[in-house]
Amino acid sequence: MDKLFQRILLVVVVIIGAVYLYTKFTAAAEGEIAPDFEATLIDGTSFRISELKGKHVLLDFWGSWCAPCIKESPKLVDIHKKYSDQVTIVTVALEKNDKTWKKAADKLGYIWKHQIVDQNRFVLMSSIARKYGVTEIPAKFLISPEGKLLGKVSFEQIDTQFGK
């Protein structure tokens, strides 16, 4: 029984490692055109990230179950308040079910239009997250007005970029 358990565990670890590496090496790189995706916003409208060409976009991956995401949410709300005329925030909630995110988003003060809930049994297997190489959350990416991926960013970098 121990040998069988060890083999199953080894297979699971290998599969997880392969998915991680695949995600990292097939994702868009800094300087490339940001991967387009189609999703439904929380108000039911269809949305493509490419619709925001001509504006800076902050693409934020988070989850209502993610303690670090919840902890940094006041900073994201602050970025929205300070720079909404310069950067459009798009949040992608990676969720196992679609029940918990709404309560969390409301409580956190997520009031912007471009909110997406990407429901997946294995949250980091989200097709949107894989396109951007997301292997952990929170993760934020800045996209230029020309649609180029400027890379993964921190709140400090956002303040430096837009707080001139």
Tab-separated table of C-alpha atoms in Angstrom:
chain	number	residue	atom	x	y	z
A	1	MET	CA	0.000	0.000	0.000
A	2	ASP	CA	2.844	2.385	0.812
A	3	LYS	CA	4.464	1.792	-2.592
A	4	LEU	CA	1.183	2.467	-4.383
A	5	PHE	CA	0.661	5.684	-2.432
A	6	GLN	CA	4.217	6.813	-3.194
A	7	ARG	CA	3.747	6.156	-6.920
A	8	ILE	CA	0.448	8.017	-7.006
A	9	LEU	CA	2.026	10.917	-5.134
A	10	LEU	CA	4.968	10.959	-7.550
A	11	VAL	CA	2.618	11.022	-10.563
A	12	VAL	CA	0.624	13.883	-9.039
A	13	VAL	CA	3.805	15.873	-8.332
A	14	VAL	CA	5.076	15.276	-11.877
A	15	ILE	CA	1.760	16.381	-13.390
A	16	ILE	CA	1.639	19.531	-11.251
A	17	GLY	CA	5.251	20.309	-12.164
A	18	ALA	CA	4.568	19.793	-15.868
A	19	VAL	CA	1.508	22.088	-15.767
A	20	TYR	CA	3.525	24.734	-13.892
A	21	LEU	CA	6.361	24.626	-16.417
A	22	TYR	CA	3.974	24.600	-19.369
A	23	THR	CA	2.170	27.642	-17.981
A	24	LYS	CA	5.419	29.519	-17.352
A	25	PHE	CA	6.964	28.805	-20.753
A	26	THR	CA	3.899	29.293	-22.959
A	27	ALA	CA	2.688	32.535	-21.394
A	28	ALA	CA	3.162	35.885	-23.082
A	29	ALA	CA	6.421	37.628	-22.294
A	30	GLU	CA	7.021	41.247	-21.409
A	31	GLY	CA	7.020	43.390	-24.555
A	32	GLU	CA	4.722	41.067	-26.494
A	33	ILE	CA	1.129	41.874	-27.343
A	34	ALA	CA	-0.963	41.038	-24.290
A	35	PRO	CA	-2.969	37.854	-24.841
A	36	ASP	CA	-6.536	38.638	-25.764
A	37	PHE	CA	-9.364	36.764	-24.126
A	38	GLU	CA	-13.111	36.857	-24.145
A	39	ALA	CA	-15.061	36.734	-20.909
A	40	THR	CA	-18.352	37.830	-19.416
A	41	LEU	CA	-18.286	40.757	-17.023
A	42	ILE	CA	-20.279	40.517	-13.809
A	43	ASP	CA	-23.022	42.663	-15.357
A	44	GLY	CA	-23.488	40.013	-18.059
A	45	THR	CA	-21.863	41.869	-20.951
A	46	SER	CA	-19.329	40.209	-23.204
A	47	PHE	CA	-15.810	41.628	-22.938
A	48	ARG	CA	-12.443	41.321	-24.647
A	49	ILE	CA	-9.299	42.798	-23.124
A	50	SER	CA	-8.409	44.144	-26.587
A	51	GLU	CA	-11.436	46.479	-26.332
A	52	LEU	CA	-9.385	48.595	-23.939
A	53	LYS	CA	-6.647	49.321	-26.472
A	54	GLY	CA	-5.701	52.983	-26.229
A	55	LYS	CA	-5.707	52.909	-22.408
A	56	HIS	CA	-3.334	51.561	-19.788
A	57	VAL	CA	-4.843	48.433	-18.236
A	58	LEU	CA	-4.047	46.900	-14.873
A	59	LEU	CA	-5.037	43.232	-15.048
A	60	ASP	CA	-5.366	41.842	-11.524
A	61	PHE	CA	-5.815	38.153	-10.707
A	62	TRP	CA	-7.243	37.458	-7.250
A	63	GLY	CA	-9.522	35.107	-5.333
A	64	SER	CA	-12.012	35.566	-2.520
A	65	TRP	CA	-10.329	32.609	-0.775
A	66	CYS	CA	-6.823	34.141	-1.054
A	67	ALA	CA	-5.655	35.830	2.166
A	68	PRO	CA	-2.837	37.842	0.485
A	69	CYS	CA	-5.350	39.069	-2.131
A	70	ILE	CA	-7.734	40.260	0.570
A	71	LYS	CA	-4.888	41.870	2.506
A	72	GLU	CA	-3.735	43.953	-0.474
A	73	SER	CA	-7.231	44.853	-1.724
A	74	PRO	CA	-7.260	48.310	-0.049
A	75	LYS	CA	-4.206	49.204	-2.158
A	76	LEU	CA	-6.032	48.153	-5.337
A	77	VAL	CA	-9.066	50.245	-4.378
A	78	ASP	CA	-6.703	53.159	-3.669
A	79	ILE	CA	-5.094	52.759	-7.112
A	80	HIS	CA	-8.575	52.903	-8.648
A	81	LYS	CA	-9.430	56.077	-6.730
A	82	LYS	CA	-6.145	57.830	-7.548
A	83	TYR	CA	-5.588	56.817	-11.176
A	84	SER	CA	-8.914	55.787	-12.727
A	85	ASP	CA	-8.460	58.523	-15.330
A	86	GLN	CA	-5.096	57.012	-16.349
A	87	VAL	CA	-5.507	53.254	-15.956
A	88	THR	CA	-8.456	50.872	-16.304
A	89	ILE	CA	-8.563	48.082	-13.732
A	90	VAL	CA	-9.705	44.651	-14.854
A	91	THR	CA	-10.003	42.081	-12.083
A	92	VAL	CA	-10.226	38.347	-12.683
A	93	ALA	CA	-11.504	36.426	-9.664
A	94	LEU	CA	-10.250	32.841	-9.840
A	95	GLU	CA	-12.931	30.900	-8.024
A	96	LYS	CA	-14.091	27.326	-7.459
A	97	ASN	CA	-17.683	28.512	-7.236
A	98	ASP	CA	-19.409	31.753	-8.072
A	99	LYS	CA	-21.003	32.362	-4.692
A	100	THR	CA	-18.214	33.739	-2.487
A	101	TRP	CA	-16.556	36.295	-4.749
A	102	LYS	CA	-19.534	38.717	-4.842
A	103	LYS	CA	-19.668	39.116	-1.081
A	104	ALA	CA	-15.881	39.607	-0.971
A	105	ALA	CA	-15.815	42.072	-3.895
A	106	ASP	CA	-18.590	44.156	-2.358
A	107	LYS	CA	-16.930	44.156	1.066
A	108	LEU	CA	-13.555	45.105	-0.441
A	109	GLY	CA	-15.000	48.010	-2.428
A	110	TYR	CA	-14.474	46.662	-5.939
A	111	ILE	CA	-16.744	49.062	-7.798
A	112	TRP	CA	-15.159	49.147	-11.255
A	113	LYS	CA	-16.994	47.862	-14.301
A	114	HIS	CA	-14.442	45.349	-15.574
A	115	GLN	CA	-14.817	42.478	-13.117
A	116	ILE	CA	-14.640	38.884	-14.291
A	117	VAL	CA	-15.255	35.683	-12.364
A	118	ASP	CA	-13.406	32.739	-13.877
A	119	GLN	CA	-14.800	29.633	-12.262
A	120	ASN	CA	-12.710	26.479	-12.431
A	121	ARG	CA	-12.439	23.467	-10.175
A	122	PHE	CA	-8.670	23.983	-10.186
A	123	VAL	CA	-8.487	27.761	-9.981
A	124	LEU	CA	-4.995	28.232	-11.386
A	125	MET	CA	-5.988	26.197	-14.444
A	126	SER	CA	-8.044	29.154	-15.618
A	127	SER	CA	-7.457	29.699	-19.333
A	128	ILE	CA	-7.053	33.437	-18.750
A	129	ALA	CA	-4.522	32.920	-15.961
A	130	ARG	CA	-2.524	30.442	-18.061
A	131	LYS	CA	-2.213	32.955	-20.925
A	132	TYR	CA	-0.493	35.338	-18.526
A	133	GLY	CA	1.622	32.705	-16.783
A	134	VAL	CA	-0.146	33.085	-13.447
A	135	THR	CA	0.993	30.373	-11.059
A	136	GLU	CA	0.169	32.216	-7.849
A	137	ILE	CA	-2.101	35.031	-6.809
A	138	PRO	CA	-2.352	37.894	-6.297
A	139	ALA	CA	-0.768	38.767	-9.638
A	140	LYS	CA	-0.972	42.109	-11.436
A	141	PHE	CA	0.024	42.900	-15.031
A	142	LEU	CA	0.254	46.275	-16.701
A	143	ILE	CA	-0.728	46.544	-20.361
A	144	SER	CA	0.246	49.583	-22.446
A	145	PRO	CA	-2.223	51.636	-24.504
A	146	GLU	CA	-0.745	49.901	-27.573
A	147	GLY	CA	-1.748	46.528	-26.108
A	148	LYS	CA	1.765	45.417	-25.114
A	149	LEU	CA	2.376	43.503	-21.935
A	150	LEU	CA	4.570	45.719	-19.759
A	151	GLY	CA	5.014	42.917	-17.226
A	152	LYS	CA	4.054	41.904	-13.757
A	153	VAL	CA	3.887	44.940	-11.483
A	154	SER	CA	3.686	45.922	-7.831
A	155	PHE	CA	1.652	48.724	-6.321
A	156	GLU	CA	4.831	50.744	-5.868
A	157	GLN	CA	5.581	50.469	-9.587
A	158	ILE	CA	2.040	51.565	-10.424
A	159	ASP	CA	2.392	54.598	-8.146
A	160	THR	CA	5.711	55.435	-9.812
A	161	GLN	CA	4.197	55.059	-13.288
A	162	PHE	CA	1.048	57.115	-12.759
A	163	GLY	CA	1.806	59.334	-9.772
A	164	LYS	CA	3.989	61.737	-11.720
